[in-house]
mmCIF file with all atom_site columns, C-alpha atoms in Angstrom:
data_model
loop_
_atom_site.group_PDB
_atom_site.id
_atom_site.type_symbol
_atom_site.label_atom_id
_atom_site.label_alt_id
_atom_site.label_comp_id
_atom_site.label_asym_id
_atom_site.label_entity_id
_atom_site.label_seq_id
_atom_site.pdbx_PDB_ins_code
_atom_site.Cartn_x
_atom_site.Cartn_y
_atom_site.Cartn_z
_atom_site.occupancy
_atom_site.B_iso_or_equiv
_atom_site.pdbx_formal_charge
_atom_site.auth_seq_id
_atom_site.auth_comp_id
_atom_site.auth_asym_id
_atom_site.auth_atom_id
_atom_site.pdbx_PDB_model_num
ATOM 1  C CA . UNK A 1 1  ? 0.000   0.000  0.000  1.00 0.00 ? 1  UNK A CA 1
ATOM 2  C CA . UNK A 1 2  ? 1.025   3.551  -0.662 1.00 0.00 ? 2  UNK A CA 1
ATOM 3  C CA . UNK A 1 3  ? 2.258   5.544  2.342  1.00 0.00 ? 3  UNK A CA 1
ATOM 4  C CA . UNK A 1 4  ? -0.086  8.448  1.509  1.00 0.00 ? 4  UNK A CA 1
ATOM 5  C CA . UNK A 1 5  ? -3.077  6.104  1.440  1.00 0.00 ? 5  UNK A CA 1
ATOM 6  C CA . UNK A 1 6  ? -2.140  4.683  4.830  1.00 0.00 ? 6  UNK A CA 1
ATOM 7  C CA . UNK A 1 7  ? -1.747  8.196  6.259  1.00 0.00 ? 7  UNK A CA 1
ATOM 8  C CA . UNK A 1 8  ? -5.134  9.212  4.837  1.00 0.00 ? 8  UNK A CA 1
ATOM 9  C CA . UNK A 1 9  ? -6.828  6.146  6.320  1.00 0.00 ? 9  UNK A CA 1
ATOM 10 C CA . UNK A 1 10 ? -5.192  6.718  9.710  1.00 0.00 ? 10 UNK A CA 1
ATOM 11 C CA . UNK A 1 11 ? -6.163  10.395 9.603  1.00 0.00 ? 11 UNK A CA 1
ATOM 12 C CA . UNK A 1 12 ? -9.775  9.456  8.891  1.00 0.00 ? 12 UNK A CA 1
ATOM 13 C CA . UNK A 1 13 ? -9.809  6.890  11.694 1.00 0.00 ? 13 UNK A CA 1
ATOM 14 C CA . UNK A 1 14 ? -8.322  9.445  14.070 1.00 0.00 ? 14 UNK A CA 1
ATOM 15 C CA . UNK A 1 15 ? -11.055 11.976 13.299 1.00 0.00 ? 15 UNK A CA 1
ATOM 16 C CA . UNK A 1 16 ? -13.690 9.258  13.583 1.00 0.00 ? 16 UNK A CA 1
ATOM 17 C CA . UNK A 1 17 ? -12.278 8.383  17.020 1.00 0.00 ? 17 UNK A CA 1
ATOM 18 C CA . UNK A 1 18 ? -12.411 12.081 17.930 1.00 0.00 ? 18 UNK A CA 1
ATOM 19 C CA . UNK A 1 19 ? -16.107 12.134 17.044 1.00 0.00 ? 19 UNK A CA 1
ATOM 20 C CA . UNK A 1 20 ? -16.566 8.905  19.036 1.00 0.00 ? 20 UNK A CA 1
ATOM 21 C CA . UNK A 1 21 ? -14.941 10.540 22.070 1.00 0.00 ? 21 UNK A CA 1
ATOM 22 C CA . UNK A 1 22 ? -17.153 13.607 21.721 1.00 0.00 ? 22 UNK A CA 1
ATOM 23 C CA . UNK A 1 23 ? -20.314 11.501 21.608 1.00 0.00 ? 23 UNK A CA 1
ATOM 24 C CA . UNK A 1 24 ? -19.277 9.393  24.599 1.00 0.00 ? 24 UNK A CA 1
ATOM 25 C CA . UNK A 1 25 ? -18.365 12.470 26.656 1.00 0.00 ? 25 UNK A CA 1
ATOM 26 C CA . UNK A 1 26 ? -21.788 13.936 25.821 1.00 0.00 ? 26 UNK A CA 1
ATOM 27 C CA . UNK A 1 27 ? -23.427 10.669 26.903 1.00 0.00 ? 27 UNK A CA 1
ATOM 28 C CA . UNK A 1 28 ? -21.404 10.719 30.130 1.00 0.00 ? 28 UNK A CA 1
ATOM 29 C CA . UNK A 1 29 ? -22.508 14.253 30.957 1.00 0.00 ? 29 UNK A CA 1
ATOM 30 C CA . UNK A 1 30 ? -26.116 13.434 30.061 1.00 0.00 ? 30 UNK A CA 1
ATOM 31 C CA . UNK A 1 31 ? -25.963 10.248 32.145 1.00 0.00 ? 31 UNK A CA 1
ATOM 32 C CA . UNK A 1 32 ? -24.597 12.089 35.172 1.00 0.00 ? 32 UNK A CA 1
ATOM 33 C CA . UNK A 1 33 ? -27.282 14.737 34.830 1.00 0.00 ? 33 UNK A CA 1
ATOM 34 C CA . UNK A 1 34 ? -30.031 12.142 34.653 1.00 0.00 ? 34 UNK A CA 1
ATOM 35 C CA . UNK A 1 35 ? -28.922 10.258 37.799 1.00 0.00 ? 35 UNK A CA 1
ATOM 36 C CA . UNK A 1 36 ? -28.134 13.363 39.815 1.00 0.00 ? 36 UNK A CA 1
ATOM 37 C CA . UNK A 1 37 ? -30.906 12.759 42.325 1.00 0.00 ? 37 UNK A CA 1
ATOM 38 C CA . UNK A 1 38 ? -30.186 9.081  43.021 1.00 0.00 ? 38 UNK A CA 1
ATOM 39 C CA . UNK A 1 39 ? -26.448 8.573  42.659 1.00 0.00 ? 39 UNK A CA 1
ATOM 40 C CA . UNK A 1 40 ? -25.090 5.359  44.046 1.00 0.00 ? 40 UNK A CA 1
ATOM 41 C CA . UNK A 1 41 ? -21.852 3.517  43.322 1.00 0.00 ? 41 UNK A CA 1
ATOM 42 C CA . UNK A 1 42 ? -23.372 1.206  40.703 1.00 0.00 ? 42 UNK A CA 1
ATOM 43 C CA . UNK A 1 43 ? -24.895 4.024  38.655 1.00 0.00 ? 43 UNK A CA 1
ATOM 44 C CA . UNK A 1 44 ? -21.749 6.132  38.838 1.00 0.00 ? 44 UNK A CA 1
ATOM 45 C CA . UNK A 1 45 ? -19.655 3.162  37.629 1.00 0.00 ? 45 UNK A CA 1
ATOM 46 C CA . UNK A 1 46 ? -22.067 2.520  34.753 1.00 0.00 ? 46 UNK A CA 1
ATOM 47 C CA . UNK A 1 47 ? -21.846 6.134  33.617 1.00 0.00 ? 47 UNK A CA 1
ATOM 48 C CA . UNK A 1 48 ? -18.075 6.182  34.186 1.00 0.00 ? 48 UNK A CA 1
ATOM 49 C CA . UNK A 1 49 ? -17.688 3.273  31.768 1.00 0.00 ? 49 UNK A CA 1
ATOM 50 C CA . UNK A 1 50 ? -18.916 5.552  28.974 1.00 0.00 ? 50 UNK A CA 1
ATOM 51 C CA . UNK A 1 51 ? -16.046 7.970  29.509 1.00 0.00 ? 51 UNK A CA 1
ATOM 52 C CA . UNK A 1 52 ? -13.499 5.143  29.754 1.00 0.00 ? 52 UNK A CA 1
ATOM 53 C CA . UNK A 1 53 ? -14.720 3.501  26.538 1.00 0.00 ? 53 UNK A CA 1
ATOM 54 C CA . UNK A 1 54 ? -14.656 6.793  24.613 1.00 0.00 ? 54 UNK A CA 1
ATOM 55 C CA . UNK A 1 55 ? -11.224 7.728  25.887 1.00 0.00 ? 55 UNK A CA 1
ATOM 56 C CA . UNK A 1 56 ? -9.718  4.293  25.261 1.00 0.00 ? 56 UNK A CA 1
ATOM 57 C CA . UNK A 1 57 ? -10.892 4.208  21.621 1.00 0.00 ? 57 UNK A CA 1
ATOM 58 C CA . UNK A 1 58 ? -9.541  7.718  21.061 1.00 0.00 ? 58 UNK A CA 1
ATOM 59 C CA . UNK A 1 59 ? -6.199  6.887  22.722 1.00 0.00 ? 59 UNK A CA 1
ATOM 60 C CA . UNK A 1 60 ? -5.811  3.682  20.690 1.00 0.00 ? 60 UNK A CA 1
ATOM 61 C CA . UNK A 1 61 ? -6.241  5.465  17.362 1.00 0.00 ? 61 UNK A CA 1
ATOM 62 C CA . UNK A 1 62 ? -4.104  8.400  18.507 1.00 0.00 ? 62 UNK A CA 1
ATOM 63 C CA . UNK A 1 63 ? -1.261  6.021  19.367 1.00 0.00 ? 63 UNK A CA 1
ATOM 64 C CA . UNK A 1 64 ? -1.734  4.014  16.163 1.00 0.00 ? 64 UNK A CA 1
ATOM 65 C CA . UNK A 1 65 ? -1.577  7.178  14.059 1.00 0.00 ? 65 UNK A CA 1
ATOM 66 C CA . UNK A 1 66 ? 1.436   8.443  16.016 1.00 0.00 ? 66 UNK A CA 1
ATOM 67 C CA . UNK A 1 67 ? 3.440   5.248  15.715 1.00 0.00 ? 67 UNK A CA 1
ATOM 68 C CA . UNK A 1 68 ? 2.749   4.626  12.023 1.00 0.00 ? 68 UNK A CA 1
ATOM 69 C CA . UNK A 1 69 ? 2.535   8.168  10.611 1.00 0.00 ? 69 UNK A CA 1
ATOM 70 C CA . UNK A 1 70 ? 4.756   9.924  13.173 1.00 0.00 ? 70 UNK A CA 1
ATOM 71 C CA . UNK A 1 71 ? 2.019   12.556 13.707 1.00 0.00 ? 71 UNK A CA 1
ATOM 72 C CA . UNK A 1 72 ? 1.611   13.243 17.405 1.00 0.00 ? 72 UNK A CA 1
ATOM 73 C CA . UNK A 1 73 ? 0.071   16.689 17.125 1.00 0.00 ? 73 UNK A CA 1
ATOM 74 C CA . UNK A 1 74 ? -3.185  18.189 15.825 1.00 0.00 ? 74 UNK A CA 1
#
């Protein structure tokens, strides 16, 4: 495969992961707002999983793009 094609695919996946992170952070905030009256440990952990999933997907694609394309910024 051509290096430019690989960089383009990785760039697209990175921006898709950025959108994924944005959606999961929105869901986390919405989830915390909806359980504000009856917070217990179980509900907080369930909502916290949303943030962890979004951040882990974003971090994976950020690292993949950085290692292969040597782009750690932007």
